Amino acid sequence: MSMLDLPLSSDLDRIGEQMHALARAQNTLQELLKAVVDITGDLELATVLRRIVRTAMDLVGARYGALGVLDEEGRYLAEFIPLGLTAAELGDLGGVELPRGRGLLGHLIRHPEPLRVDDIARHPESAGFPPGHPPMHTLLGIAISVRGRIYGNLYLSERRDGRPFDRHDEGVIRALAGTAAVAIDNARLYQRVRKSAEQFQRALLPRLPDLMPFAAGAAYRPASFPAALGGDWYDAMLLPGGACAAVIGDVVGHDLQAAADMAQIRNMLRALYYDWGRPPSSSLARLDRLMHAWDEAPIATALLARLEPADGAWHLHWSSAGHPPPLLVLPDGRARFLDTEPGTPLGVATGLPRPDQREAVPVDSTVVLYTDGLVEVPGQSLDRGLDELAGTAARHAGRSPQELCRALSENGPSDGRDDMAVIALRTPPLTGYGRS
């Protein structure tokens, strides 16, 4: 080969540019594939929206990014999620309202085609920035369409290398917008399903009746998974002779069948424990036999308890079918778990002995019954979860039973992956009826 056959320097430059572009495209494709996994890996809408902005910023090296969500009419920004601002920049914008969709942002709302601007101030529709806003010169805007309707706009500003956004950046963000639309749609569907599931679950749970003179409270929280109907339930009722019965239970499973089984078991047990002349263990044993007559008997844990007046004092009389022990919160704020023989869960085997337990309970004490969803955390010992629950109960001991249940459900050790139920009863003063 002679020197005349070698490529000219201009050709070498062109080949080098093409190789660079190819390498950039391959790298971008890998980053885009990773972005797809990251964005679609979550179902909480607020998290998804922030993740979309952060991913877009990373893909094109932008310092600032934001997602504007349109209102129902598609005319204004109902929500604006900015990222990239430092603490100082956020402080300078203190008191400034978030954008509603004017200027260039409004232009993208009215004309949802990709928008690249090299000098924002020179654009004819630029409306400027409010006082304290960090300087921004470049803009890349892409509309995000969900099911054929513009959901919002993705805005990026200021590449970190100081260059304006180019056609490559536009193509990458347009590709990301398609993935973002799917992720947003999935998150919105998840929210609707979760809300419907929660409404259905709450409809199955009873409203606590008037339990005077006992003070009572209860709380229920659905699982964090989509359509995660659960089998947790609580119930309580007054009994003849001044006693008050309470039950907490958990049917194994997280689906419609578990919720249906829960409702049936709850109603059957309510009829059984009204027979207050029998000990709680007898009611659970009878329920277990009835459940075994079903075609497919579910498995459930339950704890049935009665607060009974006897000999001038309150006594807690309870039996457990594989359920966590009751928590007793004393008037002075101390909280401790009552020693309980766990017993066998319902639906496992009939004929096994079911022990009863008794404990004297001072006036103005609170008995807390709960499901394992309140204390169990994957990878963490159950004892740790129970200790955290007792600590939380002690800190909120002075609150009403309803406020205590709310505090336990909101501040308990659980990670929210399982549904949970909690009910609390506070013993009243011993009146004449309570001295029989």
Coordinates of C-alpha atoms in Angstrom, one line a residue:
M1 CA 0.0 0.0 0.0
S2 CA 1.3 3.4 -0.9
M3 CA 0.9 6.6 1.0
L4 CA -1.6 7.7 -1.6
D5 CA -3.9 4.9 -0.7
L6 CA -4.2 6.0 3.0
P7 CA -7.3 7.9 4.1
L8 CA -7.1 11.7 4.1
S9 CA -7.0 13.4 7.5
S10 CA -10.6 14.7 6.9
D11 CA -11.7 11.1 6.3
L12 CA -10.0 10.1 9.5
D13 CA -11.7 12.9 11.4
R14 CA -15.1 11.8 10.0
I15 CA -14.5 8.2 10.9
G16 CA -13.4 9.2 14.4
E17 CA -16.5 11.3 14.8
Q18 CA -18.7 8.3 13.6
M19 CA -16.9 6.0 16.0
H20 CA -17.4 8.5 18.8
A21 CA -21.1 8.8 18.0
L22 CA -21.5 5.0 17.9
A23 CA -19.8 4.6 21.2
R24 CA -22.0 7.4 22.7
A25 CA -25.1 5.7 21.2
Q26 CA -24.1 2.3 22.7
N27 CA -23.4 3.9 26.1
T28 CA -26.7 5.8 26.0
L29 CA -28.6 2.6 25.1
Q30 CA -27.2 0.8 28.1
E31 CA -28.0 3.8 30.4
L32 CA -31.5 3.9 28.9
L33 CA -32.1 0.2 29.5
K34 CA -31.0 0.7 33.1
A35 CA -33.3 3.7 33.4
V36 CA -36.2 1.6 32.2
V37 CA -35.6 -0.9 35.0
D38 CA -35.2 1.9 37.6
I39 CA -38.3 3.8 36.7
T40 CA -40.6 0.8 36.3
G41 CA -39.4 -0.8 39.5
D42 CA -41.6 1.3 41.8
L43 CA -45.3 1.7 42.0
E44 CA -45.6 4.7 44.3
L45 CA -46.5 7.6 42.0
A46 CA -44.6 10.3 43.9
T47 CA -41.5 8.2 43.9
V48 CA -41.9 7.4 40.2
L49 CA -42.2 11.0 39.2
R50 CA -39.1 12.0 41.0
R51 CA -37.2 9.0 39.6
I52 CA -38.2 10.1 36.1
V53 CA -36.7 13.5 36.6
R54 CA -33.5 12.2 38.2
T55 CA -33.0 9.7 35.5
A56 CA -33.5 12.2 32.7
M57 CA -31.0 14.5 34.3
D58 CA -28.4 11.7 34.6
L59 CA -29.0 10.6 31.0
V60 CA -28.1 14.0 29.4
G61 CA -25.9 15.4 32.2
A62 CA -28.3 18.2 33.2
R63 CA -27.8 20.1 36.3
Y64 CA -31.5 21.0 36.7
G65 CA -34.6 19.0 36.0
A66 CA -38.4 19.2 36.7
L67 CA -41.6 17.5 35.9
G68 CA -44.8 19.6 35.5
V69 CA -48.0 17.7 36.0
L70 CA -51.0 19.2 34.1
D71 CA -54.4 19.8 35.7
E72 CA -57.5 17.9 34.6
E73 CA -58.2 20.4 31.8
G74 CA -54.6 20.3 30.6
R75 CA -54.2 24.0 30.7
Y76 CA -52.0 24.7 33.7
L77 CA -49.4 23.0 35.9
A78 CA -51.2 21.5 38.9
E79 CA -47.9 20.1 40.3
F80 CA -44.3 20.9 39.8
I81 CA -41.4 18.6 40.9
P82 CA -38.0 20.3 40.6
L83 CA -34.7 18.6 41.3
G84 CA -31.1 19.8 41.3
L85 CA -31.5 22.9 43.3
T86 CA -29.0 23.3 46.2
A87 CA -30.1 24.2 49.7
A88 CA -29.0 27.8 49.1
E89 CA -30.9 28.0 45.8
L90 CA -34.0 26.7 47.5
G91 CA -33.5 29.2 50.3
D92 CA -33.3 32.0 47.8
L93 CA -36.6 30.9 46.3
G94 CA -38.4 30.8 49.7
G95 CA -41.9 32.1 49.4
V96 CA -41.9 32.0 45.6
E97 CA -44.8 30.1 44.1
L98 CA -44.1 27.1 41.9
P99 CA -44.7 27.7 38.2
R100 CA -48.2 27.3 36.9
G101 CA -47.3 27.1 33.2
R102 CA -46.5 30.5 31.7
G103 CA -43.7 31.6 29.4
L104 CA -41.8 28.7 27.8
L105 CA -43.4 26.2 30.1
G106 CA -46.8 27.4 28.8
H107 CA -45.5 27.2 25.2
L108 CA -44.8 23.5 25.7
I109 CA -48.3 23.0 27.2
R110 CA -49.9 24.6 24.2
H111 CA -47.5 23.0 21.7
P112 CA -46.5 19.6 23.0
E113 CA -43.7 19.0 20.6
P114 CA -40.0 18.6 21.7
L115 CA -38.5 22.0 22.6
R116 CA -34.8 22.8 22.5
V117 CA -33.7 26.3 23.4
D118 CA -30.1 27.5 23.5
D119 CA -30.8 30.9 25.1
I120 CA -33.9 31.1 27.1
A121 CA -33.8 34.9 27.5
R122 CA -33.8 35.4 23.7
H123 CA -36.8 33.1 23.1
P124 CA -39.9 35.3 22.1
E125 CA -42.1 33.5 24.7
S126 CA -39.7 33.6 27.6
A127 CA -41.3 35.2 30.6
G128 CA -38.1 35.5 32.7
F129 CA -37.4 34.1 36.1
P130 CA -38.6 35.2 39.6
P131 CA -36.2 36.9 42.0
G132 CA -33.7 34.5 43.5
H133 CA -34.0 31.9 40.7
P134 CA -30.7 30.5 39.6
P135 CA -29.6 31.5 36.2
M136 CA -30.6 29.1 33.4
H137 CA -29.8 29.5 29.7
T138 CA -30.6 26.2 28.0
L139 CA -33.8 24.2 28.0
L140 CA -34.9 20.8 26.7
G141 CA -38.6 20.1 27.1
I142 CA -40.5 16.9 26.3
A143 CA -44.2 16.2 26.8
I144 CA -45.2 12.9 28.5
S145 CA -48.3 11.4 27.1
V146 CA -50.3 8.7 29.1
R147 CA -53.0 6.8 27.2
G148 CA -53.1 9.4 24.5
R149 CA -53.4 12.3 26.9
I150 CA -50.7 14.8 27.9
Y151 CA -50.0 14.0 31.5
G152 CA -47.2 16.6 32.0
N153 CA -43.9 17.9 30.7
L154 CA -40.3 17.0 31.5
Y155 CA -38.0 20.0 31.6
L156 CA -34.2 19.9 31.7
S157 CA -31.8 22.8 31.9
E158 CA -28.0 23.5 31.9
R159 CA -25.8 20.6 30.7
R160 CA -23.0 20.2 33.1
D161 CA -20.4 20.4 30.3
G162 CA -21.8 23.9 29.4
R163 CA -23.0 22.8 25.9
P164 CA -26.5 23.3 24.7
F165 CA -28.8 20.2 24.4
D166 CA -28.4 18.5 21.0
R167 CA -30.5 16.2 18.8
H168 CA -29.0 13.2 20.6
D169 CA -30.2 14.5 24.0
E170 CA -33.6 15.1 22.5
G171 CA -33.8 11.5 21.2
V172 CA -32.8 10.0 24.5
I173 CA -35.3 12.0 26.5
R174 CA -38.1 11.2 24.0
A175 CA -37.3 7.5 24.4
L176 CA -37.3 8.0 28.2
A177 CA -40.7 9.8 28.0
G178 CA -42.3 6.6 26.5
T179 CA -41.0 4.5 29.4
A180 CA -42.1 7.3 31.8
A181 CA -45.6 7.2 30.5
V182 CA -45.9 3.4 31.1
A183 CA -44.4 3.8 34.6
I184 CA -46.9 6.7 35.5
D185 CA -49.8 4.7 34.1
N186 CA -48.8 1.7 36.2
A187 CA -48.4 3.8 39.3
R188 CA -51.8 5.4 38.8
L189 CA -53.5 2.0 38.2
Y190 CA -51.8 0.8 41.4
Q191 CA -53.1 3.7 43.3
R192 CA -56.7 3.0 42.1
V193 CA -56.5 -0.7 42.8
R194 CA -54.9 -0.1 46.2
K195 CA -57.6 2.4 47.1
S196 CA -60.4 0.1 46.0
A197 CA -58.8 -2.8 47.9
E198 CA -58.5 -0.7 51.1
Q199 CA -62.1 0.5 50.8
F200 CA -63.3 -3.1 50.4
Q201 CA -61.2 -4.3 53.3
R202 CA -62.5 -1.5 55.5
A203 CA -66.1 -2.3 54.5
L204 CA -65.6 -5.8 55.9
L205 CA -64.3 -4.6 59.2
P206 CA -66.9 -3.7 61.9
R207 CA -67.5 -0.3 63.3
L208 CA -66.8 -0.5 67.0
P209 CA -70.1 -0.2 68.9
D210 CA -70.7 1.9 71.9
L211 CA -68.7 0.0 74.6
M212 CA -69.3 2.4 77.5
P213 CA -68.1 2.4 80.2
F214 CA -65.0 1.0 78.5
A215 CA -63.0 3.4 76.3
A216 CA -62.0 1.7 73.1
G217 CA -60.1 2.4 69.9
A218 CA -59.0 0.5 66.8
A219 CA -57.0 1.0 63.6
Y220 CA -56.5 -0.9 60.4
R221 CA -53.8 -0.4 57.8
P222 CA -53.7 -2.2 54.4
A223 CA -50.5 -3.8 53.0
S224 CA -48.4 -1.7 50.7
F225 CA -48.6 -4.2 47.8
P226 CA -51.2 -3.6 45.0
A227 CA -54.5 -5.3 45.5
A228 CA -53.1 -6.7 48.8
L229 CA -56.4 -7.5 50.5
G230 CA -55.7 -9.1 53.8
G231 CA -57.3 -11.3 56.4
D232 CA -56.7 -9.1 59.5
W233 CA -59.7 -8.1 61.6
Y234 CA -60.8 -6.9 65.0
D235 CA -64.1 -6.9 66.8
A236 CA -65.5 -6.1 70.2
M237 CA -68.8 -6.1 72.1
L238 CA -70.3 -5.8 75.5
L239 CA -71.5 -8.9 77.3
P240 CA -74.0 -9.5 80.1
G241 CA -72.7 -9.0 83.6
G242 CA -70.5 -6.0 82.7
A243 CA -67.9 -7.8 80.7
C244 CA -66.4 -6.7 77.4
A245 CA -65.1 -9.1 74.7
A246 CA -62.5 -8.3 72.1
V247 CA -61.0 -10.4 69.4
I248 CA -58.1 -9.9 67.0
G249 CA -57.4 -12.3 64.1
D250 CA -55.4 -12.8 60.9
V251 CA -56.4 -15.2 58.1
V252 CA -53.3 -16.4 56.1
G253 CA -53.2 -14.9 52.6
H254 CA -53.4 -11.6 50.8
D255 CA -56.2 -11.9 48.3
L256 CA -59.9 -11.7 47.9
Q257 CA -60.4 -15.2 49.3
A258 CA -58.5 -14.3 52.5
A259 CA -60.8 -11.2 53.0
A260 CA -63.9 -13.3 52.4
D261 CA -62.8 -16.0 54.8
M262 CA -62.0 -13.3 57.4
A263 CA -65.5 -11.9 57.2
Q264 CA -67.1 -15.3 57.6
I265 CA -64.8 -16.3 60.5
R266 CA -65.4 -12.9 62.2
N267 CA -69.2 -13.3 62.0
M268 CA -69.1 -16.9 63.3
L269 CA -66.9 -16.0 66.2
R270 CA -69.0 -13.1 67.1
A271 CA -72.0 -15.4 67.6
L272 CA -69.9 -17.9 69.6
Y273 CA -68.3 -15.5 72.0
Y274 CA -71.6 -14.0 72.9
D275 CA -72.1 -17.2 74.8
W276 CA -70.3 -15.6 77.7
G277 CA -70.8 -18.6 80.0
R278 CA -68.1 -20.5 78.2
P279 CA -64.4 -19.8 78.4
P280 CA -62.7 -18.2 75.4
S281 CA -60.9 -21.4 74.7
S282 CA -64.2 -23.2 74.2
S283 CA -65.4 -20.6 71.7
L284 CA -62.2 -21.0 69.7
A285 CA -62.4 -24.8 69.7
R286 CA -66.0 -24.7 68.5
L287 CA -65.0 -22.2 65.7
D288 CA -62.2 -24.5 64.7
R289 CA -64.5 -27.5 64.3
L290 CA -66.9 -25.4 62.2
M291 CA -64.1 -24.3 60.0
H292 CA -63.0 -27.8 59.3
A293 CA -66.4 -28.5 57.8
W294 CA -65.7 -26.1 55.0
D295 CA -64.5 -27.5 51.6
E296 CA -61.2 -25.7 51.9
A297 CA -60.6 -24.5 55.5
P298 CA -58.4 -21.5 55.7
I299 CA -55.6 -21.2 58.3
A300 CA -55.9 -18.3 60.8
T301 CA -54.6 -17.0 64.0
A302 CA -56.9 -15.4 66.6
L303 CA -56.9 -14.2 70.2
L304 CA -60.2 -14.0 72.0
A305 CA -60.3 -12.0 75.3
R306 CA -62.8 -10.9 77.9
L307 CA -62.4 -8.1 80.4
E308 CA -64.6 -9.3 83.3
P309 CA -65.4 -7.8 86.7
A310 CA -64.8 -10.2 89.6
D311 CA -64.1 -9.8 93.3
G312 CA -63.8 -6.1 93.1
A313 CA -61.3 -6.1 90.3
W314 CA -61.0 -6.4 86.5
H315 CA -59.7 -9.7 85.1
L316 CA -58.5 -10.4 81.6
H317 CA -59.5 -13.9 80.5
W318 CA -58.2 -14.9 77.1
S319 CA -57.2 -17.8 74.8
S320 CA -54.8 -17.7 71.8
A321 CA -54.9 -19.7 68.6
G322 CA -51.3 -19.1 67.5
H323 CA -51.6 -15.3 68.0
P324 CA -49.1 -12.8 69.5
P325 CA -49.6 -12.1 73.2
P326 CA -51.7 -9.2 74.6
L327 CA -50.0 -6.0 75.5
L328 CA -50.9 -4.5 78.9
V329 CA -50.3 -0.7 79.4
L330 CA -50.6 0.2 83.0
P331 CA -51.9 3.5 84.4
D332 CA -48.3 4.6 85.2
G333 CA -47.2 4.1 81.6
R334 CA -45.4 0.9 81.9
A335 CA -46.1 -1.6 79.2
R336 CA -45.6 -5.4 79.2
F337 CA -46.7 -8.4 77.3
L338 CA -48.8 -11.0 79.1
D339 CA -47.4 -14.5 79.2
T340 CA -49.4 -16.6 76.7
E341 CA -49.4 -20.2 75.6
P342 CA -49.7 -19.6 71.9
G343 CA -52.0 -22.5 71.1
T344 CA -52.6 -24.0 67.6
P345 CA -53.8 -21.8 64.8
L346 CA -57.3 -22.3 63.5
G347 CA -57.8 -24.6 60.6
V348 CA -54.8 -26.9 61.5
A349 CA -56.1 -29.7 63.7
T350 CA -59.1 -30.1 65.9
G351 CA -59.1 -31.8 69.2
L352 CA -55.9 -30.2 70.5
P353 CA -56.1 -28.5 73.9
R354 CA -56.6 -24.8 73.9
P355 CA -55.4 -23.2 77.2
D356 CA -57.1 -20.2 78.9
Q357 CA -55.1 -17.5 80.7
R358 CA -56.1 -15.0 83.3
E359 CA -54.5 -11.8 84.5
A360 CA -55.7 -9.1 87.0
V361 CA -55.9 -5.7 85.3
P362 CA -55.9 -2.4 87.3
V363 CA -58.5 0.2 86.6
D364 CA -57.5 2.7 83.9
S365 CA -55.2 0.1 82.3
T366 CA -55.3 -0.5 78.5
V367 CA -55.3 -3.9 76.9
V368 CA -53.9 -3.9 73.3
L369 CA -54.5 -6.7 70.9
Y370 CA -52.8 -6.6 67.5
T371 CA -51.8 -8.7 64.4
D372 CA -48.3 -9.7 63.4
G373 CA -48.3 -7.1 60.6
L374 CA -47.7 -4.5 63.3
V375 CA -44.5 -6.1 64.7
E376 CA -43.0 -8.4 62.1
V377 CA -40.2 -7.1 59.8
P378 CA -38.4 -9.4 57.3
G379 CA -34.9 -10.1 58.5
Q380 CA -35.6 -8.8 62.0
S381 CA -36.3 -10.9 65.1
L382 CA -39.9 -10.9 66.4
D383 CA -38.6 -10.0 69.9
R384 CA -37.2 -6.7 68.5
G385 CA -40.5 -5.8 66.9
L386 CA -42.4 -6.6 70.1
D387 CA -39.9 -4.5 72.2
E388 CA -40.4 -1.5 69.8
L389 CA -44.2 -1.9 70.0
A390 CA -44.1 -1.9 73.9
G391 CA -41.8 1.2 73.8
T392 CA -44.2 3.1 71.5
A393 CA -47.2 2.1 73.6
A394 CA -45.4 3.4 76.8
R395 CA -44.6 6.7 75.1
H396 CA -48.2 7.2 74.2
A397 CA -49.8 5.6 77.2
G398 CA -51.5 8.9 78.3
R399 CA -53.5 9.1 75.1
S400 CA -57.0 7.8 74.5
P401 CA -57.3 4.3 73.2
Q402 CA -58.2 5.6 69.7
E403 CA -55.2 7.9 69.7
L404 CA -53.0 5.1 71.0
C405 CA -54.1 2.8 68.2
R406 CA -53.3 5.4 65.6
A407 CA -49.9 6.1 67.1
L408 CA -49.1 2.4 67.1
S409 CA -50.2 2.0 63.5
E410 CA -48.2 5.0 62.4
N411 CA -45.1 4.5 64.5
G412 CA -44.9 0.8 64.8
P413 CA -41.8 -1.2 63.7
S414 CA -43.5 -2.8 60.7
D415 CA -42.3 -1.9 57.2
G416 CA -45.9 -1.9 55.9
R417 CA -45.6 -5.0 53.7
D418 CA -48.3 -6.8 55.6
D419 CA -51.7 -5.5 56.6
M420 CA -52.2 -4.9 60.3
A421 CA -55.0 -4.4 62.8
V422 CA -55.0 -3.2 66.4
I423 CA -57.7 -2.7 69.0
A424 CA -57.4 -1.3 72.5
L425 CA -59.7 -1.4 75.5
R426 CA -59.3 0.7 78.7
T427 CA -60.8 -0.5 82.0
P428 CA -63.3 1.9 83.6
P429 CA -63.8 2.4 87.4
L430 CA -65.5 -0.5 89.1
T431 CA -69.1 0.6 89.6
G432 CA -71.8 -1.4 91.3
Y433 CA -72.4 -3.7 88.3
G434 CA -68.7 -4.4 88.2
R435 CA -68.7 -5.8 91.8
S436 CA -70.9 -8.8 91.1

